[in-house]
Amino acid sequence: MRRIAGIVLAVLLIGGVVAAVVAGRHAEDKGTATKTVRGVIGSEKADFFADPDVVKALAAEGYTVKAETSGSWAMEGLDLKGYDFAFPSSQAPAVELAARHKVRGTLPRPFYSPLVVVAHRSAAQVLAANGLATLDTEHRGTLKMAAYLDAAHHDRSWQQLKGAGKYGELSGTLFISSTDPASSNSGALYLAAASYVANGGRVVASAADLDRTEPVLKKLVTVQGAQQSGSDAVFRDFVSGAGNPLVLVYESQVAALLADGQQPGDLVVLYPDTTVNSDHTVVPLTDNGQALAQLLSTDPELRELAVRHGFRPQGSATEFASAGTYLKQELTGVRQAPVPTSAVLHEMARRAKG
């Protein structure tokens, strides 16, 4: 009997050890496993989601993000079956997507970024000398939108501006390069801000308003020829020295460039005196998408990493540190224009493209 009892006890002990090992392995797997979350994002957030530190921070919370890029307005035409979230660059296309996919409730807006115009120093100095801009520092200033729209309305060329003659790169019609307003958020918001100024400081809301602002908006767009569908390519072209001397981009793109240690001495950041903030808005399509949006909004490490990539977290201006003399920490002196409805923006873009 003693021998039988000993054998039974030994079996139980071995079984206990095996059970403990299995439980330990299960716990280990649970601690390292992540849920894969698929999403479509604006191109300006591609570097953020590809950042190894962001990947690590998300994995620590149990998530792996697989993101594909698209123009924010172009997301409306995508088949989002199998995706967990869409993350356009502003609230207007997000509201359209939410309605299309029957997403209810308040849409999370983890961070935002104002639109700015990046200029080569020669262009910025000429604009300032002709009353189209003011310069606060060597690398930062303000674009006077009313004066710029007046120049666009009269098809003013660089050669007509005093001081431009000594810069060979400043020739042809004066214009700001932007993205395609029919498919890209930054291009659409450019029209929103410009139309607000052209409409006498009132948001465009009627057919009469559209008729009134159409001529100048058409000049802003058609002078550019073919336009890119995403702001990332436009900004990279500018940094490489290609293309137009004035380019509309997100402040976050400039901040991320500076945070990476690059400080091109020729760069001047002009804040339009009337602009529209780009509220990066998540459209959660599944529970995992909702959980990811919550993490981006509240997790301290992810908020800090968003700042590293140049985004301004919602709810705290102090988290965003200005990059020396290039960027503003506080957006003082910058008027926020209301954004027209999605239907009006679409019609505005259609008319502007001719």
Short mmCIF file of C-alpha atoms in Angstrom, two decimals:
data_model
loop_
_atom_site.label_atom_id
_atom_site.label_comp_id
_atom_site.label_asym_id
_atom_site.label_seq_id
_atom_site.Cartn_x
_atom_site.Cartn_y
_atom_site.Cartn_z
CA MET A 1 0.00 0.00 0.00
CA ARG A 2 2.86 2.37 0.84
CA ARG A 3 4.43 1.68 -2.58
CA ILE A 4 1.12 2.35 -4.39
CA ALA A 5 0.57 5.55 -2.43
CA GLY A 6 4.12 6.66 -3.24
CA ILE A 7 3.61 6.04 -6.95
CA VAL A 8 0.30 7.95 -6.94
CA LEU A 9 1.94 10.85 -5.08
CA ALA A 10 4.82 10.91 -7.55
CA VAL A 11 2.41 10.97 -10.49
CA LEU A 12 0.48 13.82 -8.89
CA LEU A 13 3.67 15.76 -8.25
CA ILE A 14 4.87 15.26 -11.85
CA GLY A 15 1.43 16.28 -13.10
CA GLY A 16 1.62 19.39 -10.93
CA VAL A 17 5.01 20.32 -12.34
CA VAL A 18 3.77 19.82 -15.91
CA ALA A 19 0.64 21.88 -15.17
CA ALA A 20 2.80 24.65 -13.71
CA VAL A 21 5.06 24.67 -16.76
CA VAL A 22 2.07 24.79 -19.12
CA ALA A 23 0.49 27.58 -17.07
CA GLY A 24 3.76 29.47 -17.07
CA ARG A 25 4.08 29.13 -20.83
CA HIS A 26 0.47 30.25 -21.26
CA ALA A 27 1.10 33.30 -19.09
CA GLU A 28 4.29 34.07 -21.03
CA ASP A 29 2.44 33.78 -24.34
CA LYS A 30 -0.33 35.99 -23.03
CA GLY A 31 2.17 38.62 -21.95
CA THR A 32 3.91 38.84 -25.34
CA ALA A 33 1.09 38.15 -27.77
CA THR A 34 -0.52 41.10 -29.52
CA LYS A 35 -3.76 41.64 -31.37
CA THR A 36 -3.24 42.74 -34.96
CA VAL A 37 -5.23 45.87 -35.74
CA ARG A 38 -5.61 46.88 -39.39
CA GLY A 39 -6.22 50.46 -40.42
CA VAL A 40 -6.01 52.98 -43.22
CA ILE A 41 -4.31 56.27 -42.35
CA GLY A 42 -3.36 59.62 -43.86
CA SER A 43 0.17 59.52 -45.29
CA GLU A 44 1.45 62.13 -42.82
CA LYS A 45 1.04 59.57 -39.99
CA ALA A 46 2.99 56.78 -41.72
CA ASP A 47 6.27 57.62 -39.97
CA PHE A 48 4.52 57.71 -36.60
CA PHE A 49 3.11 54.19 -36.89
CA ALA A 50 6.38 52.88 -38.37
CA ASP A 51 8.48 54.31 -35.50
CA PRO A 52 10.04 51.35 -33.59
CA ASP A 53 9.30 53.10 -30.28
CA VAL A 54 5.62 53.45 -31.22
CA VAL A 55 5.54 49.79 -32.29
CA LYS A 56 7.09 48.81 -28.96
CA ALA A 57 4.70 50.98 -26.91
CA LEU A 58 1.68 49.52 -28.70
CA ALA A 59 2.99 45.97 -28.29
CA ALA A 60 3.37 46.56 -24.55
CA GLU A 61 -0.36 47.28 -24.49
CA GLY A 62 -1.11 44.19 -26.59
CA TYR A 63 -1.47 45.62 -30.10
CA THR A 64 0.27 45.39 -33.46
CA VAL A 65 -0.88 47.95 -36.01
CA LYS A 66 -0.84 47.21 -39.73
CA ALA A 67 -1.49 50.54 -41.47
CA GLU A 68 -1.96 51.44 -45.13
CA THR A 69 -1.93 55.03 -46.40
CA SER A 70 -4.56 56.88 -48.40
CA GLY A 71 -5.68 60.42 -49.09
CA SER A 72 -8.17 61.33 -46.39
CA TRP A 73 -11.07 62.08 -48.74
CA ALA A 74 -10.16 59.12 -50.94
CA MET A 75 -10.92 56.82 -47.99
CA GLU A 76 -14.61 57.23 -48.78
CA GLY A 77 -14.15 55.10 -51.87
CA LEU A 78 -12.30 52.26 -50.14
CA ASP A 79 -13.77 48.92 -49.15
CA LEU A 80 -13.00 48.88 -45.42
CA LYS A 81 -14.28 45.37 -44.77
CA GLY A 82 -11.74 43.63 -42.53
CA TYR A 83 -10.29 46.90 -41.24
CA ASP A 84 -10.44 47.93 -37.58
CA PHE A 85 -10.13 51.68 -38.02
CA ALA A 86 -9.76 54.55 -40.45
CA PHE A 87 -7.64 57.54 -39.43
CA PRO A 88 -8.07 60.50 -41.78
CA SER A 89 -6.41 63.82 -41.16
CA SER A 90 -9.43 65.86 -40.12
CA GLN A 91 -12.91 65.66 -38.72
CA ALA A 92 -14.88 66.29 -41.92
CA PRO A 93 -13.88 63.11 -43.82
CA ALA A 94 -14.05 61.17 -40.55
CA VAL A 95 -17.69 62.20 -40.05
CA GLU A 96 -18.47 61.07 -43.60
CA LEU A 97 -16.79 57.70 -43.00
CA ALA A 98 -18.59 57.25 -39.68
CA ALA A 99 -21.95 57.86 -41.34
CA ARG A 100 -21.14 55.49 -44.18
CA HIS A 101 -20.11 52.69 -41.80
CA LYS A 102 -22.77 53.43 -39.17
CA VAL A 103 -20.26 54.29 -36.44
CA ARG A 104 -22.04 56.04 -33.58
CA GLY A 105 -20.79 58.15 -30.70
CA THR A 106 -18.06 60.76 -30.39
CA LEU A 107 -15.11 60.14 -32.70
CA PRO A 108 -11.73 60.19 -30.89
CA ARG A 109 -9.32 62.97 -31.90
CA PRO A 110 -5.95 62.04 -30.33
CA PHE A 111 -3.94 64.93 -31.78
CA TYR A 112 -4.00 67.80 -34.26
CA SER A 113 -1.72 69.88 -36.44
CA PRO A 114 -2.16 73.33 -38.02
CA LEU A 115 -1.46 73.89 -41.68
CA VAL A 116 1.64 75.95 -42.48
CA VAL A 117 3.44 77.12 -45.59
CA VAL A 118 7.09 76.14 -45.89
CA ALA A 119 9.18 78.54 -47.92
CA HIS A 120 12.76 78.93 -49.02
CA ARG A 121 14.34 81.94 -47.33
CA SER A 122 14.56 83.92 -50.57
CA ALA A 123 10.82 83.50 -51.19
CA ALA A 124 9.91 84.39 -47.59
CA GLN A 125 12.03 87.54 -47.67
CA VAL A 126 10.47 88.69 -50.94
CA LEU A 127 6.97 88.07 -49.60
CA ALA A 128 7.80 90.10 -46.48
CA ALA A 129 9.27 92.96 -48.53
CA ASN A 130 6.04 93.16 -50.54
CA GLY A 131 3.56 93.07 -47.64
CA LEU A 132 2.48 89.46 -48.18
CA ALA A 133 4.14 88.15 -45.01
CA THR A 134 5.91 89.20 -41.83
CA LEU A 135 8.97 87.52 -40.34
CA ASP A 136 9.32 86.98 -36.56
CA THR A 137 12.68 85.24 -36.72
CA GLU A 138 15.04 84.08 -39.45
CA HIS A 139 13.05 80.86 -39.78
CA ARG A 140 9.47 81.74 -38.82
CA GLY A 141 6.79 84.20 -39.81
CA THR A 142 3.18 84.84 -40.78
CA LEU A 143 1.53 84.67 -44.20
CA LYS A 144 -1.07 87.39 -44.77
CA MET A 145 -3.87 85.44 -46.39
CA ALA A 146 -5.92 88.40 -47.65
CA ALA A 147 -2.88 89.91 -49.37
CA TYR A 148 -1.90 86.55 -50.83
CA LEU A 149 -5.42 85.93 -52.21
CA ASP A 150 -5.40 89.38 -53.77
CA ALA A 151 -2.09 88.53 -55.50
CA ALA A 152 -3.57 85.24 -56.71
CA HIS A 153 -6.71 86.97 -57.96
CA HIS A 154 -4.59 89.35 -60.07
CA ASP A 155 -2.29 86.58 -61.36
CA ARG A 156 0.72 88.30 -59.87
CA SER A 157 4.09 86.86 -60.84
CA TRP A 158 7.31 86.72 -58.83
CA GLN A 159 8.88 89.11 -61.33
CA GLN A 160 6.34 91.79 -60.34
CA LEU A 161 7.52 91.69 -56.70
CA LYS A 162 10.36 93.97 -55.71
CA GLY A 163 13.54 92.17 -54.77
CA ALA A 164 12.66 88.94 -56.60
CA GLY A 165 14.88 89.69 -59.59
CA LYS A 166 18.07 88.70 -57.78
CA TYR A 167 16.79 85.16 -57.17
CA GLY A 168 16.78 83.04 -60.29
CA GLU A 169 14.55 80.39 -58.71
CA LEU A 170 11.71 82.91 -58.22
CA SER A 171 9.99 83.12 -61.58
CA GLY A 172 6.56 82.57 -63.05
CA THR A 173 3.22 82.92 -61.28
CA LEU A 174 3.23 83.32 -57.51
CA PHE A 175 1.39 80.38 -55.94
CA ILE A 176 1.42 77.89 -53.07
CA SER A 177 1.68 74.20 -53.95
CA SER A 178 -0.95 72.07 -52.21
CA THR A 179 -2.41 68.60 -52.50
CA ASP A 180 -5.46 67.60 -54.56
CA PRO A 181 -8.50 68.96 -52.64
CA ALA A 182 -10.74 66.23 -54.05
CA SER A 183 -8.78 63.43 -52.41
CA SER A 184 -6.47 64.97 -49.80
CA ASN A 185 -7.35 66.58 -46.50
CA SER A 186 -4.68 69.30 -46.54
CA GLY A 187 -5.76 70.45 -50.00
CA ALA A 188 -9.42 70.60 -48.92
CA LEU A 189 -8.59 72.52 -45.74
CA TYR A 190 -6.51 74.98 -47.77
CA LEU A 191 -9.67 75.79 -49.73
CA ALA A 192 -11.66 76.00 -46.48
CA ALA A 193 -9.32 78.64 -45.04
CA ALA A 194 -8.96 80.56 -48.31
CA SER A 195 -12.71 80.57 -48.94
CA TYR A 196 -13.37 81.93 -45.43
CA VAL A 197 -11.11 84.91 -46.16
CA ALA A 198 -12.50 85.38 -49.67
CA ASN A 199 -16.05 85.27 -48.29
CA GLY A 200 -15.45 88.22 -45.98
CA GLY A 201 -14.70 86.22 -42.83
CA ARG A 202 -17.75 83.97 -43.15
CA VAL A 203 -17.85 80.22 -43.67
CA VAL A 204 -19.03 79.22 -47.14
CA ALA A 205 -22.49 77.70 -46.68
CA SER A 206 -24.65 78.49 -49.71
CA ALA A 207 -24.67 78.43 -53.48
CA ALA A 208 -24.17 82.20 -53.48
CA ASP A 209 -21.08 81.81 -51.27
CA LEU A 210 -19.72 79.15 -53.60
CA ASP A 211 -20.28 81.40 -56.62
CA ARG A 212 -18.59 84.31 -54.85
CA THR A 213 -15.45 82.42 -53.88
CA GLU A 214 -15.11 80.14 -56.91
CA PRO A 215 -12.96 82.44 -59.11
CA VAL A 216 -10.11 82.88 -56.64
CA LEU A 217 -10.20 79.26 -55.45
CA LYS A 218 -10.00 78.08 -59.04
CA LYS A 219 -6.91 80.21 -59.55
CA LEU A 220 -5.29 78.73 -56.42
CA VAL A 221 -5.70 75.22 -57.80
CA THR A 222 -5.50 75.35 -61.60
CA VAL A 223 -2.21 77.28 -61.59
CA GLN A 224 -0.58 74.24 -59.98
CA GLY A 225 -1.27 71.74 -62.74
CA ALA A 226 -1.14 68.10 -61.57
CA GLN A 227 -1.37 67.75 -57.80
CA GLN A 228 -0.25 65.02 -55.41
CA SER A 229 -2.85 63.06 -53.43
CA GLY A 230 -0.83 63.06 -50.20
CA SER A 231 1.12 65.71 -48.29
CA ASP A 232 4.05 63.40 -47.54
CA ALA A 233 5.31 63.37 -51.14
CA VAL A 234 4.82 67.14 -51.49
CA PHE A 235 6.89 67.83 -48.38
CA ARG A 236 9.66 65.42 -49.36
CA ASP A 237 9.94 67.12 -52.74
CA PHE A 238 10.32 70.51 -51.04
CA VAL A 239 12.98 69.27 -48.63
CA SER A 240 14.94 67.73 -51.51
CA GLY A 241 15.00 71.12 -53.22
CA ALA A 242 12.56 70.19 -56.00
CA GLY A 243 9.38 71.96 -56.98
CA ASN A 244 7.77 75.22 -55.94
CA PRO A 245 9.36 77.62 -53.39
CA LEU A 246 6.07 77.78 -51.40
CA VAL A 247 4.37 74.56 -50.23
CA LEU A 248 1.42 73.92 -47.93
CA VAL A 249 2.11 71.13 -45.41
CA TYR A 250 1.24 70.11 -41.86
CA GLU A 251 3.23 71.65 -39.02
CA SER A 252 3.78 68.10 -37.77
CA GLN A 253 5.82 67.27 -40.85
CA VAL A 254 8.19 70.15 -40.17
CA ALA A 255 8.40 69.31 -36.46
CA ALA A 256 9.22 65.67 -37.21
CA LEU A 257 11.97 66.74 -39.63
CA LEU A 258 13.51 69.01 -37.00
CA ALA A 259 13.17 66.37 -34.27
CA ASP A 260 15.14 64.02 -36.52
CA GLY A 261 18.06 66.41 -36.29
CA GLN A 262 17.61 68.01 -39.70
CA GLN A 263 17.59 71.81 -39.67
CA PRO A 264 17.82 73.05 -43.25
CA GLY A 265 19.11 76.59 -42.97
CA ASP A 266 17.07 77.66 -45.99
CA LEU A 267 13.70 76.70 -44.39
CA VAL A 268 11.17 79.32 -43.23
CA VAL A 269 7.83 78.29 -41.70
CA LEU A 270 4.98 80.70 -42.40
CA TYR A 271 1.82 80.38 -40.32
CA PRO A 272 -1.21 81.65 -42.31
CA ASP A 273 -2.95 84.33 -40.26
CA THR A 274 -6.19 82.50 -41.10
CA THR A 275 -5.95 78.73 -41.15
CA VAL A 276 -7.68 75.49 -40.22
CA ASN A 277 -6.34 73.01 -37.71
CA SER A 278 -6.24 69.44 -38.93
CA ASP A 279 -7.88 67.32 -36.21
CA HIS A 280 -6.62 63.79 -36.81
CA THR A 281 -9.78 61.80 -36.10
CA VAL A 282 -10.15 58.04 -35.65
CA VAL A 283 -13.17 56.19 -37.03
CA PRO A 284 -13.29 52.94 -35.01
CA LEU A 285 -14.79 50.15 -37.09
CA THR A 286 -14.33 47.41 -34.45
CA ASP A 287 -13.79 47.13 -30.70
CA ASN A 288 -10.05 46.76 -31.33
CA GLY A 289 -10.10 49.97 -33.35
CA GLN A 290 -11.87 51.74 -30.49
CA ALA A 291 -9.32 50.43 -27.98
CA LEU A 292 -6.44 51.65 -30.16
CA ALA A 293 -8.01 55.11 -30.44
CA GLN A 294 -8.34 55.25 -26.66
CA LEU A 295 -4.68 54.33 -26.22
CA LEU A 296 -3.54 57.02 -28.67
CA SER A 297 -5.60 59.58 -26.77
CA THR A 298 -4.65 58.70 -23.19
CA ASP A 299 -1.44 56.67 -22.99
CA PRO A 300 1.34 59.03 -21.75
CA GLU A 301 4.09 57.31 -23.71
CA LEU A 302 2.14 57.36 -26.97
CA ARG A 303 1.23 61.03 -26.44
CA GLU A 304 4.91 61.81 -25.91
CA LEU A 305 5.80 59.91 -29.09
CA ALA A 306 3.10 61.81 -31.00
CA VAL A 307 4.80 65.05 -29.93
CA ARG A 308 8.13 63.67 -31.14
CA HIS A 309 6.49 63.30 -34.55
CA GLY A 310 5.25 66.87 -34.44
CA PHE A 311 1.60 66.35 -33.50
CA ARG A 312 -0.09 68.46 -30.83
CA PRO A 313 -1.95 66.19 -28.33
CA GLN A 314 -5.52 67.23 -27.60
CA GLY A 315 -6.06 68.81 -24.22
CA SER A 316 -2.57 70.08 -23.38
CA ALA A 317 -0.68 72.78 -25.26
CA THR A 318 2.30 72.47 -22.89
CA GLU A 319 3.15 68.98 -24.17
CA PHE A 320 4.14 70.45 -27.53
CA ALA A 321 7.59 72.03 -27.39
CA SER A 322 8.49 74.43 -30.17
CA ALA A 323 11.56 73.53 -32.19
CA GLY A 324 13.77 76.55 -31.60
CA THR A 325 13.02 79.45 -33.91
CA TYR A 326 11.07 77.45 -36.51
CA LEU A 327 7.73 76.68 -34.81
CA LYS A 328 5.26 78.38 -32.50
CA GLN A 329 4.46 76.70 -29.18
CA GLU A 330 1.29 78.75 -28.80
CA LEU A 331 -0.80 79.52 -31.87
CA THR A 332 -1.33 83.14 -30.91
CA GLY A 333 -2.25 85.52 -33.70
CA VAL A 334 -3.58 82.69 -35.86
CA ARG A 335 -7.32 82.83 -36.60
CA GLN A 336 -9.13 79.50 -36.90
CA ALA A 337 -11.62 79.42 -39.76
CA PRO A 338 -14.71 77.21 -39.41
CA VAL A 339 -14.79 74.30 -41.84
CA PRO A 340 -17.71 74.06 -44.31
CA THR A 341 -19.83 70.92 -44.40
CA SER A 342 -18.47 67.93 -46.30
CA ALA A 343 -20.97 68.50 -49.12
CA VAL A 344 -19.82 72.11 -49.52
CA LEU A 345 -16.14 71.12 -49.40
CA HIS A 346 -16.67 68.52 -52.12
CA GLU A 347 -18.47 71.05 -54.33
CA MET A 348 -15.79 73.65 -53.60
CA ALA A 349 -13.06 71.23 -54.68
CA ARG A 350 -14.96 70.23 -57.80
CA ARG A 351 -15.37 73.85 -58.87
CA ALA A 352 -11.79 74.80 -57.99
CA LYS A 353 -10.41 72.01 -60.18
CA GLY A 354 -12.51 73.27 -63.07
#
